[in-house]
């Protein structure tokens, strides 16, 4: 599955531990995706609320990243996140 963002451009900010980058629409400030360089590859997740056809995806996974160490976050993201390009 792939997604293309169309709009006024993208702005970014980082989370508290500076591991992940959050991509927002410059026009409406809606969260588009979150990503992180893992093993020299941009990995990430797209905001499910913006997608059509979500019924084709598996069940959502509940996470509380604030309870994980930096190493645990990177390990988890590397297993769960897809590949991002063009951001």
PDB file of C-alpha atoms in Angstrom, residues 3-74:
ATOM      1  CA  UNK A   3       0.068   7.024   0.132  1.00  0.00           C
ATOM      2  CA  UNK A   4       0.642  10.375  -1.539  1.00  0.00           C
ATOM      3  CA  UNK A   5       0.180  13.636   0.353  1.00  0.00           C
ATOM      4  CA  UNK A   6      -1.222  16.537  -1.662  1.00  0.00           C
ATOM      5  CA  UNK A   7      -1.478  20.021  -0.204  1.00  0.00           C
ATOM      6  CA  UNK A   8       0.390  23.103   0.939  1.00  0.00           C
ATOM      7  CA  UNK A   9       3.643  21.362   1.826  1.00  0.00           C
ATOM      8  CA  UNK A  10       4.975  19.611   4.872  1.00  0.00           C
ATOM      9  CA  UNK A  11       6.405  20.933   8.138  1.00  0.00           C
ATOM     10  CA  UNK A  12       8.279  18.788  10.646  1.00  0.00           C
ATOM     11  CA  UNK A  13       8.969  18.619  14.353  1.00  0.00           C
ATOM     12  CA  UNK A  14      10.543  16.019  16.636  1.00  0.00           C
ATOM     13  CA  UNK A  15       9.322  14.261  19.749  1.00  0.00           C
ATOM     14  CA  UNK A  16      10.774  14.629  23.242  1.00  0.00           C
ATOM     15  CA  UNK A  17      13.589  12.121  22.806  1.00  0.00           C
ATOM     16  CA  UNK A  18      14.423  13.420  19.305  1.00  0.00           C
ATOM     17  CA  UNK A  19      14.144   9.962  17.707  1.00  0.00           C
ATOM     18  CA  UNK A  20      11.078  10.414  15.500  1.00  0.00           C
ATOM     19  CA  UNK A  21      10.121  13.164  13.067  1.00  0.00           C
ATOM     20  CA  UNK A  22       6.453  14.170  12.837  1.00  0.00           C
ATOM     21  CA  UNK A  23       5.264  15.373   9.423  1.00  0.00           C
ATOM     22  CA  UNK A  24       2.373  17.864   9.391  1.00  0.00           C
ATOM     23  CA  UNK A  25       0.442  19.611   6.626  1.00  0.00           C
ATOM     24  CA  UNK A  26       1.585  23.257   6.476  1.00  0.00           C
ATOM     25  CA  UNK A  27      -1.930  24.349   5.541  1.00  0.00           C
ATOM     26  CA  UNK A  28      -4.017  22.697   8.271  1.00  0.00           C
ATOM     27  CA  UNK A  29      -1.317  21.341  10.653  1.00  0.00           C
ATOM     28  CA  UNK A  30      -2.862  17.838  10.446  1.00  0.00           C
ATOM     29  CA  UNK A  31      -0.444  15.037  11.399  1.00  0.00           C
ATOM     30  CA  UNK A  32       0.353  13.150   8.181  1.00  0.00           C
ATOM     31  CA  UNK A  33       2.994  10.643   9.244  1.00  0.00           C
ATOM     32  CA  UNK A  34       5.769   9.896  11.693  1.00  0.00           C
ATOM     33  CA  UNK A  35       9.170   8.581  10.664  1.00  0.00           C
ATOM     34  CA  UNK A  36      12.662   7.715  11.805  1.00  0.00           C
ATOM     35  CA  UNK A  37      15.909   6.708  10.104  1.00  0.00           C
ATOM     36  CA  UNK A  38      16.514   3.101  11.076  1.00  0.00           C
ATOM     37  CA  UNK A  39      19.543   1.319   9.588  1.00  0.00           C
ATOM     38  CA  UNK A  40      19.905   4.141   7.022  1.00  0.00           C
ATOM     39  CA  UNK A  41      16.305   3.739   5.822  1.00  0.00           C
ATOM     40  CA  UNK A  42      13.413   6.128   6.448  1.00  0.00           C
ATOM     41  CA  UNK A  43      10.781   4.021   8.222  1.00  0.00           C
ATOM     42  CA  UNK A  44       7.438   5.288   9.415  1.00  0.00           C
ATOM     43  CA  UNK A  45       3.704   5.158   9.809  1.00  0.00           C
ATOM     44  CA  UNK A  46       0.942   7.183   8.157  1.00  0.00           C
ATOM     45  CA  UNK A  47      -1.955   8.722  10.098  1.00  0.00           C
ATOM     46  CA  UNK A  48      -4.695   6.129   9.635  1.00  0.00           C
ATOM     47  CA  UNK A  49      -7.419   8.760  10.046  1.00  0.00           C
ATOM     48  CA  UNK A  50      -6.434  10.259   6.676  1.00  0.00           C
ATOM     49  CA  UNK A  51      -6.684   7.039   4.670  1.00  0.00           C
ATOM     50  CA  UNK A  52      -9.449   5.485   2.617  1.00  0.00           C
ATOM     51  CA  UNK A  53      -9.847   1.718   2.504  1.00  0.00           C
ATOM     52  CA  UNK A  54      -8.576   1.162   6.040  1.00  0.00           C
ATOM     53  CA  UNK A  55     -10.799  -1.903   6.249  1.00  0.00           C
ATOM     54  CA  UNK A  56      -8.108  -3.648   4.170  1.00  0.00           C
ATOM     55  CA  UNK A  57      -5.565  -3.216   6.955  1.00  0.00           C
ATOM     56  CA  UNK A  58      -5.109  -5.428   9.993  1.00  0.00           C
ATOM     57  CA  UNK A  59      -6.293  -4.627  13.485  1.00  0.00           C
ATOM     58  CA  UNK A  60      -4.740  -1.526  15.080  1.00  0.00           C
ATOM     59  CA  UNK A  61      -1.980  -2.009  17.641  1.00  0.00           C
ATOM     60  CA  UNK A  62      -2.209   0.050  20.819  1.00  0.00           C
ATOM     61  CA  UNK A  63       1.131   1.433  21.986  1.00  0.00           C
ATOM     62  CA  UNK A  64       2.378   3.726  24.720  1.00  0.00           C
ATOM     63  CA  UNK A  65       5.813   4.792  23.475  1.00  0.00           C
ATOM     64  CA  UNK A  66       6.464   6.978  26.500  1.00  0.00           C
ATOM     65  CA  UNK A  67       6.846   3.741  28.498  1.00  0.00           C
ATOM     66  CA  UNK A  68       9.602   2.424  26.204  1.00  0.00           C
ATOM     67  CA  UNK A  69      13.314   3.216  26.234  1.00  0.00           C
ATOM     68  CA  UNK A  70      14.906   4.731  23.123  1.00  0.00           C
ATOM     69  CA  UNK A  71      16.347   1.340  22.120  1.00  0.00           C
ATOM     70  CA  UNK A  72      12.979  -0.366  22.636  1.00  0.00           C
ATOM     71  CA  UNK A  73      11.266   2.269  20.468  1.00  0.00           C
ATOM     72  CA  UNK A  74      13.732   1.814  17.607  1.00  0.00           C
TER      73      UNK A  74
END
